[in-house]
Amino acid sequence: MTADRPHPGPHPGDTDVAAPDDRPAIPGSRRDRAGADRADDGGVLSRPYRALTLGIISVISLVAFEASAVNTAMPVAARALDGIGLYAFAFSAFFTASLFAMALSGEWSDRRGPLAPLFTGIAAFGAGLLVAGGAGTMGMFIAGRGVQGIGGGLVIVSLYVVVGRAYPERLRPSIMASFSAAWVVPVIVGPLVSGTVTEHLGWRWVFLSIPVLILLPLAVMLPALRNLPRTQPGAGSGARHVLGNRRCLLALAVAAGACLLQYAGQHPAWPALLPAAAGAALLVPGIVRLLPRGTFRAARGLPSVILLRGLAAGALVAAESFIPLMLVTQRGLSATLAGLSLTGGGLTWALGSYVQSRPRLEPYRERLMGLGMAFLAAAIVMVPLALLDGVPVWIVAAAWTLGGFGMGLNISSGGVLLLKLSRPEEAGSHAASLQMADALGNVAFVGLSGVLFVAFGGGSIATAGAGTAGAAAAIHPAAFVAVFAAMALVAVAGAAVSGRLRVRGA
């Protein structure tokens, strides 16, 4: 697959039909594709694209708000349902279900178009929130989180396909930047709103109130989505063929393998070796077959884009997971202040996404991704300096501001390159691979960080209790240094992989 491959265009059977000049082009229509690159088409908020853009931003904002709000309400929910022992599974259920849903959404979008998986995903996301909010047991709560994961996986992949079909290539950097920008306000206000609701109304209302907000993005973008070009169902596009597709079955095996490995990690004893071995046997072969050939050897072009995305996401999430713990136990900050140290990264992430969307930077997209990884590596190296008493604690906030900017350059550019390097009929499956690389990078490097943390003296946290003097004494600073050093190396490896993004001769 070469970098000069045409972007998603007409489907088989389409013909170009002239339209009067005074009639606005419909996003994704034949006329829009034919004249997509003209200067007078405007931007993503111009009349032809405004409703769809606002709808996409609303959906992403809703998902972002849910993610930040749930993190705040989850401890209260687990205590109320007497499920502290199953606390981690409330998160892993979302992850494992979304892995399968991402592959399903890619196949479904390629065979039938993105609308059905998009609306099914939004409905499943809302249904999962209702199940979790009304749960009487922790088991039912975890089931609701799993349904949410199915919805989230369906939505994110189908949105990538919508972007590929509805927007001309020159506008895709801008709409990808809006994906990141849509996270800014929810990340800032989500914990505050969720905490207030949890304290005054109860944790259930954090989950039960969000489904009402789903109606807004549906109402905004439904008319524009109806005007997208239709994919004619083929002989192998039925539900049985989609669900029985090799990629979907492999994704199901990967999700089951991840679940077994997480279970084994929660029960560190000899009997856990059996589920751990079974999990590895399911996950490793499945993920090798799910991702494009050459991904793990950084083959030029699309495989390196997907590999770099997994390295970037995994390094960021793994490092970010241990920052609040370090600030609370080693520097005595409150949980609120420790969380606020990460807020600047969300703001500069949006700024980096905006910067990469500038047309004059398009020829340097691959270099921008490498620069972003270098910024992330520098940020992670700076964080453990806060372990030194003479270093001001605000260095963490400054470091994460730099890291967020690097991620904005990297993540949005990766989405643009993926669409550029994908044929129309492959956009869905490739978008699914990109999202699965994100998810797998998260679980792999968070897991590695956990092993390093325990090995270097952080294992007593469970008995000492976070935020207490005993916890601070129990955790050796080397445990944090080991985690951040490893993730900095991952980011450096990502910067090296960025040299493989451009296809020779492109």
Tab-separated table of N, CA and C in Angstrom, residues 23-173:
chain	number	residue	atom	x	y	z
A	23	ARG	N	-26.290	24.768	-5.769
A	23	ARG	CA	-26.772	23.750	-4.861
A	23	ARG	C	-25.619	23.283	-3.991
A	24	PRO	N	-25.735	23.308	-2.633
A	24	PRO	CA	-24.603	22.914	-1.784
A	24	PRO	C	-24.296	21.443	-1.937
A	25	ALA	N	-23.004	21.145	-1.908
A	25	ALA	CA	-22.588	19.742	-1.997
A	25	ALA	C	-22.900	19.027	-0.703
A	26	ILE	N	-23.375	17.809	-0.808
A	26	ILE	CA	-23.661	16.984	0.357
A	26	ILE	C	-22.398	16.213	0.720
A	27	PRO	N	-21.990	16.247	1.991
A	27	PRO	CA	-20.790	15.507	2.358
A	27	PRO	C	-20.885	14.048	1.943
A	28	GLY	N	-19.852	13.591	1.243
A	28	GLY	CA	-19.802	12.208	0.818
A	28	GLY	C	-20.499	11.941	-0.493
A	29	SER	N	-21.207	12.940	-1.063
A	29	SER	CA	-21.923	12.714	-2.309
A	29	SER	C	-20.960	12.695	-3.473
A	30	ARG	N	-21.455	12.301	-4.666
A	30	ARG	CA	-20.581	12.236	-5.835
A	30	ARG	C	-20.054	13.611	-6.195
A	31	ARG	N	-20.933	14.613	-6.098
A	31	ARG	CA	-20.476	15.964	-6.448
A	31	ARG	C	-19.435	16.452	-5.456
A	32	ASP	N	-19.644	16.146	-4.182
A	32	ASP	CA	-18.690	16.574	-3.170
A	32	ASP	C	-17.338	15.918	-3.381
A	33	ARG	N	-17.325	14.628	-3.712
A	33	ARG	CA	-16.045	13.950	-3.925
A	33	ARG	C	-15.343	14.491	-5.156
A	34	ALA	N	-16.124	14.825	-6.178
A	34	ALA	CA	-15.510	15.299	-7.415
A	34	ALA	C	-14.861	16.651	-7.217
A	35	GLY	N	-15.456	17.505	-6.372
A	35	GLY	CA	-14.914	18.856	-6.198
A	35	GLY	C	-14.384	19.088	-4.811
A	36	ALA	N	-13.924	18.037	-4.158
A	36	ALA	CA	-13.576	18.128	-2.743
A	36	ALA	C	-12.417	19.056	-2.474
A	37	ASP	N	-11.508	19.167	-3.406
A	37	ASP	CA	-10.287	19.914	-3.131
A	37	ASP	C	-10.337	21.371	-3.572
A	38	ARG	N	-11.494	21.856	-3.986
A	38	ARG	CA	-11.567	23.250	-4.403
A	38	ARG	C	-11.511	24.162	-3.188
A	39	ALA	N	-10.906	25.313	-3.357
A	39	ALA	CA	-10.706	26.224	-2.238
A	39	ALA	C	-12.017	26.764	-1.689
A	40	ASP	N	-13.077	26.852	-2.526
A	40	ASP	CA	-14.308	27.444	-2.061
A	40	ASP	C	-15.196	26.449	-1.326
A	41	ASP	N	-14.725	25.228	-1.071
A	41	ASP	CA	-15.535	24.258	-0.334
A	41	ASP	C	-15.615	24.614	1.145
A	42	GLY	N	-14.706	25.463	1.650
A	42	GLY	CA	-14.716	25.850	3.035
A	42	GLY	C	-14.093	24.798	3.931
A	43	GLY	N	-14.273	24.999	5.259
A	43	GLY	CA	-13.691	24.097	6.239
A	43	GLY	C	-14.711	23.136	6.801
A	44	VAL	N	-14.334	22.493	7.912
A	44	VAL	CA	-15.209	21.469	8.486
A	44	VAL	C	-16.471	22.069	9.089
A	45	LEU	N	-16.477	23.394	9.337
A	45	LEU	CA	-17.673	24.044	9.851
A	45	LEU	C	-18.395	24.849	8.786
A	46	SER	N	-17.997	24.691	7.526
A	46	SER	CA	-18.743	25.336	6.448
A	46	SER	C	-20.088	24.640	6.275
A	47	ARG	N	-20.966	25.253	5.508
A	47	ARG	CA	-22.348	24.781	5.434
A	47	ARG	C	-22.492	23.304	5.064
A	48	PRO	N	-21.731	22.785	4.085
A	48	PRO	CA	-21.942	21.384	3.717
A	48	PRO	C	-21.567	20.394	4.815
A	49	TYR	N	-20.651	20.782	5.716
A	49	TYR	CA	-20.117	19.846	6.694
A	49	TYR	C	-20.499	20.168	8.137
A	50	ARG	N	-21.150	21.322	8.369
A	50	ARG	CA	-21.326	21.805	9.742
A	50	ARG	C	-22.088	20.812	10.623
A	51	ALA	N	-23.225	20.338	10.162
A	51	ALA	CA	-24.059	19.465	11.001
A	51	ALA	C	-23.320	18.175	11.351
A	52	LEU	N	-22.652	17.599	10.362
A	52	LEU	CA	-21.935	16.356	10.607
A	52	LEU	C	-20.778	16.577	11.569
A	53	THR	N	-20.034	17.666	11.382
A	53	THR	CA	-18.914	17.969	12.276
A	53	THR	C	-19.379	18.163	13.708
A	54	LEU	N	-20.436	18.941	13.898
A	54	LEU	CA	-20.947	19.183	15.246
A	54	LEU	C	-21.472	17.888	15.870
A	55	GLY	N	-22.090	17.045	15.056
A	55	GLY	CA	-22.561	15.767	15.573
A	55	GLY	C	-21.422	14.882	16.018
A	56	ILE	N	-20.363	14.796	15.210
A	56	ILE	CA	-19.200	13.987	15.571
A	56	ILE	C	-18.557	14.509	16.853
A	57	ILE	N	-18.408	15.839	16.952
A	57	ILE	CA	-17.816	16.425	18.157
A	57	ILE	C	-18.682	16.118	19.375
A	58	SER	N	-20.004	16.141	19.197
A	58	SER	CA	-20.909	15.852	20.315
A	58	SER	C	-20.748	14.411	20.786
A	59	VAL	N	-20.635	13.474	19.841
A	59	VAL	CA	-20.474	12.068	20.219
A	59	VAL	C	-19.165	11.862	20.967
A	60	ILE	N	-18.070	12.408	20.426
A	60	ILE	CA	-16.774	12.252	21.081
A	60	ILE	C	-16.786	12.908	22.464
A	61	SER	N	-17.405	14.080	22.577
A	61	SER	CA	-17.475	14.763	23.866
A	61	SER	C	-18.250	13.939	24.878
A	62	LEU	N	-19.317	13.293	24.423
A	62	LEU	CA	-20.114	12.458	25.316
A	62	LEU	C	-19.290	11.282	25.840
A	63	VAL	N	-18.554	10.619	24.935
A	63	VAL	CA	-17.703	9.506	25.348
A	63	VAL	C	-16.615	9.990	26.312
A	64	ALA	N	-16.033	11.153	26.025
A	64	ALA	CA	-14.984	11.700	26.880
A	64	ALA	C	-15.527	12.052	28.260
A	65	PHE	N	-16.711	12.653	28.291
A	65	PHE	CA	-17.307	13.018	29.576
A	65	PHE	C	-17.591	11.772	30.400
A	66	GLU	N	-18.112	10.744	29.751
A	66	GLU	CA	-18.392	9.496	30.456
A	66	GLU	C	-17.116	8.907	31.053
A	67	ALA	N	-16.029	8.911	30.257
A	67	ALA	CA	-14.776	8.325	30.720
A	67	ALA	C	-14.241	9.046	31.956
A	68	SER	N	-14.254	10.375	31.930
A	68	SER	CA	-13.726	11.131	33.065
A	68	SER	C	-14.664	11.079	34.264
A	69	ALA	N	-15.970	11.063	34.013
A	69	ALA	CA	-16.930	11.033	35.115
A	69	ALA	C	-16.934	9.685	35.820
A	70	VAL	N	-16.859	8.607	35.044
A	70	VAL	CA	-16.905	7.269	35.632
A	70	VAL	C	-15.699	7.027	36.527
A	71	ASN	N	-14.531	7.509	36.132
A	71	ASN	CA	-13.341	7.330	36.961
A	71	ASN	C	-13.537	7.921	38.350
A	72	THR	N	-14.296	9.024	38.420
A	72	THR	CA	-14.545	9.666	39.708
A	72	THR	C	-15.564	8.895	40.533
A	73	ALA	N	-16.610	8.399	39.880
A	73	ALA	CA	-17.701	7.730	40.599
A	73	ALA	C	-17.419	6.266	40.910
A	74	MET	N	-16.476	5.650	40.222
A	74	MET	CA	-16.269	4.209	40.333
A	74	MET	C	-15.954	3.726	41.752
A	75	PRO	N	-15.072	4.372	42.504
A	75	PRO	CA	-14.798	3.862	43.861
A	75	PRO	C	-16.046	3.840	44.735
A	76	VAL	N	-16.886	4.875	44.640
A	76	VAL	CA	-18.112	4.928	45.439
A	76	VAL	C	-19.062	3.815	45.019
A	77	ALA	N	-19.176	3.587	43.701
A	77	ALA	CA	-20.054	2.529	43.196
A	77	ALA	C	-19.591	1.161	43.680
A	78	ALA	N	-18.294	0.901	43.625
A	78	ALA	CA	-17.777	-0.402	44.049
A	78	ALA	C	-18.017	-0.650	45.529
A	79	ARG	N	-17.844	0.376	46.357
A	79	ARG	CA	-18.116	0.215	47.787
A	79	ARG	C	-19.600	-0.020	48.042
A	80	ALA	N	-20.451	0.731	47.336
A	80	ALA	CA	-21.892	0.593	47.553
A	80	ALA	C	-22.389	-0.787	47.152
A	81	LEU	N	-21.763	-1.394	46.140
A	81	LEU	CA	-22.185	-2.709	45.658
A	81	LEU	C	-21.374	-3.830	46.285
A	82	ASP	N	-20.569	-3.500	47.300
A	82	ASP	CA	-19.738	-4.487	47.991
A	82	ASP	C	-18.876	-5.258	46.990
A	83	GLY	N	-18.234	-4.502	46.098
A	83	GLY	CA	-17.473	-5.141	45.031
A	83	GLY	C	-16.057	-4.642	44.887
A	84	ILE	N	-15.441	-4.224	45.985
A	84	ILE	CA	-14.059	-3.730	45.904
A	84	ILE	C	-13.135	-4.796	45.336
A	85	GLY	N	-13.390	-6.056	45.669
A	85	GLY	CA	-12.542	-7.128	45.161
A	85	GLY	C	-12.608	-7.286	43.649
A	86	LEU	N	-13.688	-6.797	43.045
A	86	LEU	CA	-13.856	-6.880	41.588
A	86	LEU	C	-13.658	-5.525	40.915
A	87	TYR	N	-13.043	-4.594	41.632
A	87	TYR	CA	-12.921	-3.218	41.142
A	87	TYR	C	-12.250	-3.148	39.775
A	88	ALA	N	-11.149	-3.869	39.604
A	88	ALA	CA	-10.407	-3.787	38.339
A	88	ALA	C	-11.220	-4.321	37.171
A	89	PHE	N	-12.102	-5.283	37.436
A	89	PHE	CA	-12.884	-5.856	36.351
A	89	PHE	C	-13.922	-4.878	35.809
A	90	ALA	N	-14.285	-3.882	36.596
A	90	ALA	CA	-15.200	-2.855	36.093
A	90	ALA	C	-14.558	-2.061	34.962
A	91	PHE	N	-13.238	-1.974	34.956
A	91	PHE	CA	-12.522	-1.321	33.862
A	91	PHE	C	-12.190	-2.318	32.756
A	92	SER	N	-11.729	-3.512	33.141
A	92	SER	CA	-11.306	-4.474	32.133
A	92	SER	C	-12.476	-4.995	31.315
A	93	ALA	N	-13.690	-5.020	31.887
A	93	ALA	CA	-14.852	-5.452	31.115
A	93	ALA	C	-15.084	-4.526	29.925
A	94	PHE	N	-14.921	-3.235	30.153
A	94	PHE	CA	-15.059	-2.266	29.060
A	94	PHE	C	-14.007	-2.523	27.989
A	95	PHE	N	-12.765	-2.747	28.433
A	95	PHE	CA	-11.663	-2.932	27.490
A	95	PHE	C	-11.826	-4.197	26.650
A	96	THR	N	-12.107	-5.323	27.318
A	96	THR	CA	-12.181	-6.577	26.579
A	96	THR	C	-13.355	-6.585	25.609
A	97	ALA	N	-14.480	-6.013	26.017
A	97	ALA	CA	-15.637	-5.959	25.120
A	97	ALA	C	-15.368	-5.040	23.936
A	98	SER	N	-14.673	-3.938	24.172
A	98	SER	CA	-14.411	-2.996	23.080
A	98	SER	C	-13.445	-3.590	22.056
A	99	LEU	N	-12.534	-4.470	22.494
A	99	LEU	CA	-11.628	-5.111	21.548
A	99	LEU	C	-12.404	-5.876	20.477
A	100	PHE	N	-13.350	-6.692	20.930
A	100	PHE	CA	-14.162	-7.441	19.979
A	100	PHE	C	-15.012	-6.502	19.133
A	101	ALA	N	-15.595	-5.481	19.766
A	101	ALA	CA	-16.483	-4.570	19.045
A	101	ALA	C	-15.741	-3.775	17.982
A	102	MET	N	-14.479	-3.457	18.210
A	102	MET	CA	-13.707	-2.718	17.209
A	102	MET	C	-13.561	-3.520	15.928
A	103	ALA	N	-13.215	-4.800	16.057
A	103	ALA	CA	-13.096	-5.643	14.868
A	103	ALA	C	-14.449	-5.824	14.192
A	104	LEU	N	-15.487	-6.019	14.992
A	104	LEU	CA	-16.827	-6.169	14.433
A	104	LEU	C	-17.244	-4.914	13.676
A	105	SER	N	-16.966	-3.752	14.245
A	105	SER	CA	-17.343	-2.497	13.607
A	105	SER	C	-16.598	-2.296	12.286
A	106	GLY	N	-15.315	-2.691	12.256
A	106	GLY	CA	-14.554	-2.562	11.014
A	106	GLY	C	-15.138	-3.416	9.906
A	107	GLU	N	-15.430	-4.683	10.204
A	107	GLU	CA	-16.016	-5.561	9.194
A	107	GLU	C	-17.407	-5.092	8.784
A	108	TRP	N	-18.197	-4.703	9.761
A	108	TRP	CA	-19.565	-4.253	9.512
A	108	TRP	C	-19.558	-3.000	8.644
A	109	SER	N	-18.673	-2.059	8.953
A	109	SER	CA	-18.596	-0.805	8.189
A	109	SER	C	-18.159	-1.051	6.755
A	110	ASP	N	-17.188	-1.955	6.564
A	110	ASP	CA	-16.697	-2.226	5.220
A	110	ASP	C	-17.744	-2.947	4.372
A	111	ARG	N	-18.550	-3.792	4.992
A	111	ARG	CA	-19.506	-4.607	4.242
A	111	ARG	C	-20.857	-3.914	4.048
A	112	ARG	N	-21.292	-3.133	5.080
A	112	ARG	CA	-22.627	-2.552	5.031
A	112	ARG	C	-22.642	-1.031	5.149
A	113	GLY	N	-21.475	-0.406	5.328
A	113	GLY	CA	-21.428	1.025	5.575
A	113	GLY	C	-21.388	1.329	7.063
A	114	PRO	N	-20.979	2.553	7.461
A	114	PRO	CA	-20.742	2.865	8.876
A	114	PRO	C	-21.976	3.240	9.680
A	115	LEU	N	-23.116	3.464	9.042
A	115	LEU	CA	-24.254	3.989	9.782
A	115	LEU	C	-24.825	2.985	10.779
A	116	ALA	N	-25.012	1.733	10.349
A	116	ALA	CA	-25.594	0.736	11.256
A	116	ALA	C	-24.719	0.499	12.483
A	117	PRO	N	-23.400	0.274	12.341
A	117	PRO	CA	-22.589	0.113	13.553
A	117	PRO	C	-22.522	1.372	14.404
A	118	LEU	N	-22.575	2.543	13.779
A	118	LEU	CA	-22.525	3.786	14.544
A	118	LEU	C	-23.741	3.910	15.456
A	119	PHE	N	-24.926	3.749	14.893
A	119	PHE	CA	-26.139	3.916	15.693
A	119	PHE	C	-26.337	2.754	16.667
A	120	THR	N	-25.936	1.553	16.256
A	120	THR	CA	-25.990	0.428	17.193
A	120	THR	C	-25.052	0.668	18.365
A	121	GLY	N	-23.860	1.199	18.076
A	121	GLY	CA	-22.903	1.488	19.139
A	121	GLY	C	-23.413	2.542	20.098
A	122	ILE	N	-24.020	3.605	19.574
A	122	ILE	CA	-24.556	4.654	20.450
A	122	ILE	C	-25.652	4.084	21.343
A	123	ALA	N	-26.522	3.235	20.758
A	123	ALA	CA	-27.593	2.621	21.548
A	123	ALA	C	-27.026	1.689	22.622
A	124	ALA	N	-26.010	0.886	22.261
A	124	ALA	CA	-25.410	-0.028	23.228
A	124	ALA	C	-24.705	0.742	24.342
A	125	PHE	N	-24.061	1.834	23.988
A	125	PHE	CA	-23.374	2.663	24.981
A	125	PHE	C	-24.377	3.190	26.004
A	126	GLY	N	-25.507	3.682	25.514
A	126	GLY	CA	-26.540	4.176	26.424
A	126	GLY	C	-27.149	3.068	27.260
A	127	ALA	N	-27.386	1.917	26.634
A	127	ALA	CA	-27.965	0.791	27.371
A	127	ALA	C	-27.021	0.317	28.469
A	128	GLY	N	-25.727	0.275	28.186
A	128	GLY	CA	-24.761	-0.131	29.195
A	128	GLY	C	-24.747	0.809	30.387
A	129	LEU	N	-24.890	2.101	30.128
A	129	LEU	CA	-24.949	3.070	31.220
A	129	LEU	C	-26.170	2.828	32.105
A	130	LEU	N	-27.304	2.522	31.473
A	130	LEU	CA	-28.521	2.266	32.239
A	130	LEU	C	-28.387	0.998	33.082
A	131	VAL	N	-27.788	-0.048	32.493
A	131	VAL	CA	-27.593	-1.295	33.247
A	131	VAL	C	-26.672	-1.052	34.436
A	132	ALA	N	-25.566	-0.346	34.216
A	132	ALA	CA	-24.627	-0.075	35.300
A	132	ALA	C	-25.265	0.801	36.378
A	133	GLY	N	-26.007	1.822	35.939
A	133	GLY	CA	-26.635	2.716	36.907
A	133	GLY	C	-27.705	2.049	37.740
A	134	GLY	N	-28.369	1.050	37.179
A	134	GLY	CA	-29.420	0.369	37.915
A	134	GLY	C	-28.986	-0.930	38.554
A	135	ALA	N	-27.694	-1.235	38.516
A	135	ALA	CA	-27.206	-2.528	39.006
A	135	ALA	C	-27.398	-2.672	40.504
A	136	GLY	N	-27.848	-3.887	40.903
A	136	GLY	CA	-27.978	-4.186	42.319
A	136	GLY	C	-26.815	-4.986	42.857
A	137	THR	N	-25.992	-5.523	41.959
A	137	THR	CA	-24.817	-6.301	42.361
A	137	THR	C	-23.624	-5.856	41.528
A	138	MET	N	-22.447	-6.183	41.996
A	138	MET	CA	-21.247	-5.818	41.251
A	138	MET	C	-21.179	-6.599	39.945
A	139	GLY	N	-21.677	-7.830	39.928
A	139	GLY	CA	-21.691	-8.598	38.690
A	139	GLY	C	-22.508	-7.922	37.618
A	140	MET	N	-23.686	-7.406	37.982
A	140	MET	CA	-24.513	-6.699	37.006
A	140	MET	C	-23.851	-5.396	36.576
A	141	PHE	N	-23.175	-4.738	37.505
A	141	PHE	CA	-22.467	-3.502	37.170
A	141	PHE	C	-21.379	-3.779	36.131
A	142	ILE	N	-20.625	-4.854	36.324
A	142	ILE	CA	-19.568	-5.219	35.380
A	142	ILE	C	-20.165	-5.564	34.020
A	143	ALA	N	-21.310	-6.245	34.026
A	143	ALA	CA	-21.981	-6.557	32.763
A	143	ALA	C	-22.362	-5.282	32.026
A	144	GLY	N	-22.863	-4.293	32.750
A	144	GLY	CA	-23.194	-3.007	32.122
A	144	GLY	C	-21.978	-2.337	31.521
A	145	ARG	N	-20.861	-2.420	32.218
A	145	ARG	CA	-19.629	-1.845	31.677
A	145	ARG	C	-19.205	-2.571	30.404
A	146	GLY	N	-19.441	-3.893	30.358
A	146	GLY	CA	-19.128	-4.631	29.144
A	146	GLY	C	-19.986	-4.190	27.970
A	147	VAL	N	-21.269	-3.957	28.214
A	147	VAL	CA	-22.146	-3.463	27.148
A	147	VAL	C	-21.690	-2.080	26.683
A	148	GLN	N	-21.271	-1.249	27.634
A	148	GLN	CA	-20.700	0.048	27.262
A	148	GLN	C	-19.488	-0.123	26.354
A	149	GLY	N	-18.627	-1.083	26.679
A	149	GLY	CA	-17.441	-1.320	25.863
A	149	GLY	C	-17.790	-1.716	24.445
A	150	ILE	N	-18.832	-2.546	24.297
A	150	ILE	CA	-19.281	-2.908	22.946
A	150	ILE	C	-19.710	-1.658	22.195
A	151	GLY	N	-20.480	-0.808	22.855
A	151	GLY	CA	-20.914	0.424	22.212
A	151	GLY	C	-19.766	1.337	21.848
A	152	GLY	N	-18.816	1.503	22.782
A	152	GLY	CA	-17.677	2.378	22.506
A	152	GLY	C	-16.834	1.876	21.350
A	153	GLY	N	-16.594	0.558	21.292
A	153	GLY	CA	-15.806	0.007	20.196
A	153	GLY	C	-16.488	0.174	18.847
A	154	LEU	N	-17.809	-0.032	18.793
A	154	LEU	CA	-18.544	0.151	17.546
A	154	LEU	C	-18.493	1.605	17.091
A	155	VAL	N	-18.638	2.524	18.027
A	155	VAL	CA	-18.736	3.942	17.676
A	155	VAL	C	-17.426	4.482	17.130
A	156	ILE	N	-16.310	4.244	17.819
A	156	ILE	CA	-15.074	4.919	17.440
A	156	ILE	C	-14.589	4.488	16.065
A	157	VAL	N	-14.721	3.196	15.736
A	157	VAL	CA	-14.270	2.730	14.429
A	157	VAL	C	-15.187	3.244	13.326
A	158	SER	N	-16.488	3.192	13.537
A	158	SER	CA	-17.415	3.664	12.505
A	158	SER	C	-17.260	5.157	12.254
A	159	LEU	N	-16.874	5.930	13.284
A	159	LEU	CA	-16.649	7.360	13.068
A	159	LEU	C	-15.456	7.598	12.144
A	160	TYR	N	-14.417	6.792	12.254
A	160	TYR	CA	-13.287	6.911	11.333
A	160	TYR	C	-13.742	6.674	9.900
A	161	VAL	N	-14.602	5.695	9.697
A	161	VAL	CA	-15.085	5.403	8.353
A	161	VAL	C	-15.960	6.541	7.845
A	162	VAL	N	-16.778	7.119	8.718
A	162	VAL	CA	-17.598	8.272	8.332
A	162	VAL	C	-16.704	9.409	7.858
A	163	VAL	N	-15.616	9.661	8.594
A	163	VAL	CA	-14.692	10.732	8.192
A	163	VAL	C	-14.104	10.435	6.817
A	164	GLY	N	-13.707	9.188	6.582
A	164	GLY	CA	-13.124	8.828	5.291
A	164	GLY	C	-14.083	8.997	4.140
A	165	ARG	N	-15.387	8.816	4.383
A	165	ARG	CA	-16.362	8.895	3.297
A	165	ARG	C	-16.967	10.280	3.133
A	166	ALA	N	-17.025	11.056	4.211
A	166	ALA	CA	-17.758	12.315	4.163
A	166	ALA	C	-16.876	13.536	3.916
A	167	TYR	N	-15.579	13.456	4.242
A	167	TYR	CA	-14.714	14.638	4.156
A	167	TYR	C	-13.635	14.430	3.094
A	168	PRO	N	-13.349	15.474	2.309
A	168	PRO	CA	-12.231	15.381	1.367
A	168	PRO	C	-10.918	15.289	2.127
A	169	GLU	N	-9.896	14.822	1.431
A	169	GLU	CA	-8.624	14.554	2.102
A	169	GLU	C	-8.045	15.789	2.758
A	170	ARG	N	-8.227	16.956	2.160
A	170	ARG	CA	-7.622	18.163	2.720
A	170	ARG	C	-8.268	18.582	4.040
A	171	LEU	N	-9.488	18.121	4.336
A	171	LEU	CA	-10.170	18.481	5.573
A	171	LEU	C	-9.990	17.455	6.684
A	172	ARG	N	-9.427	16.310	6.359
A	172	ARG	CA	-9.326	15.260	7.373
A	172	ARG	C	-8.411	15.639	8.540
A	173	PRO	N	-7.276	16.331	8.321
A	173	PRO	CA	-6.495	16.757	9.490
A	173	PRO	C	-7.298	17.624	10.451
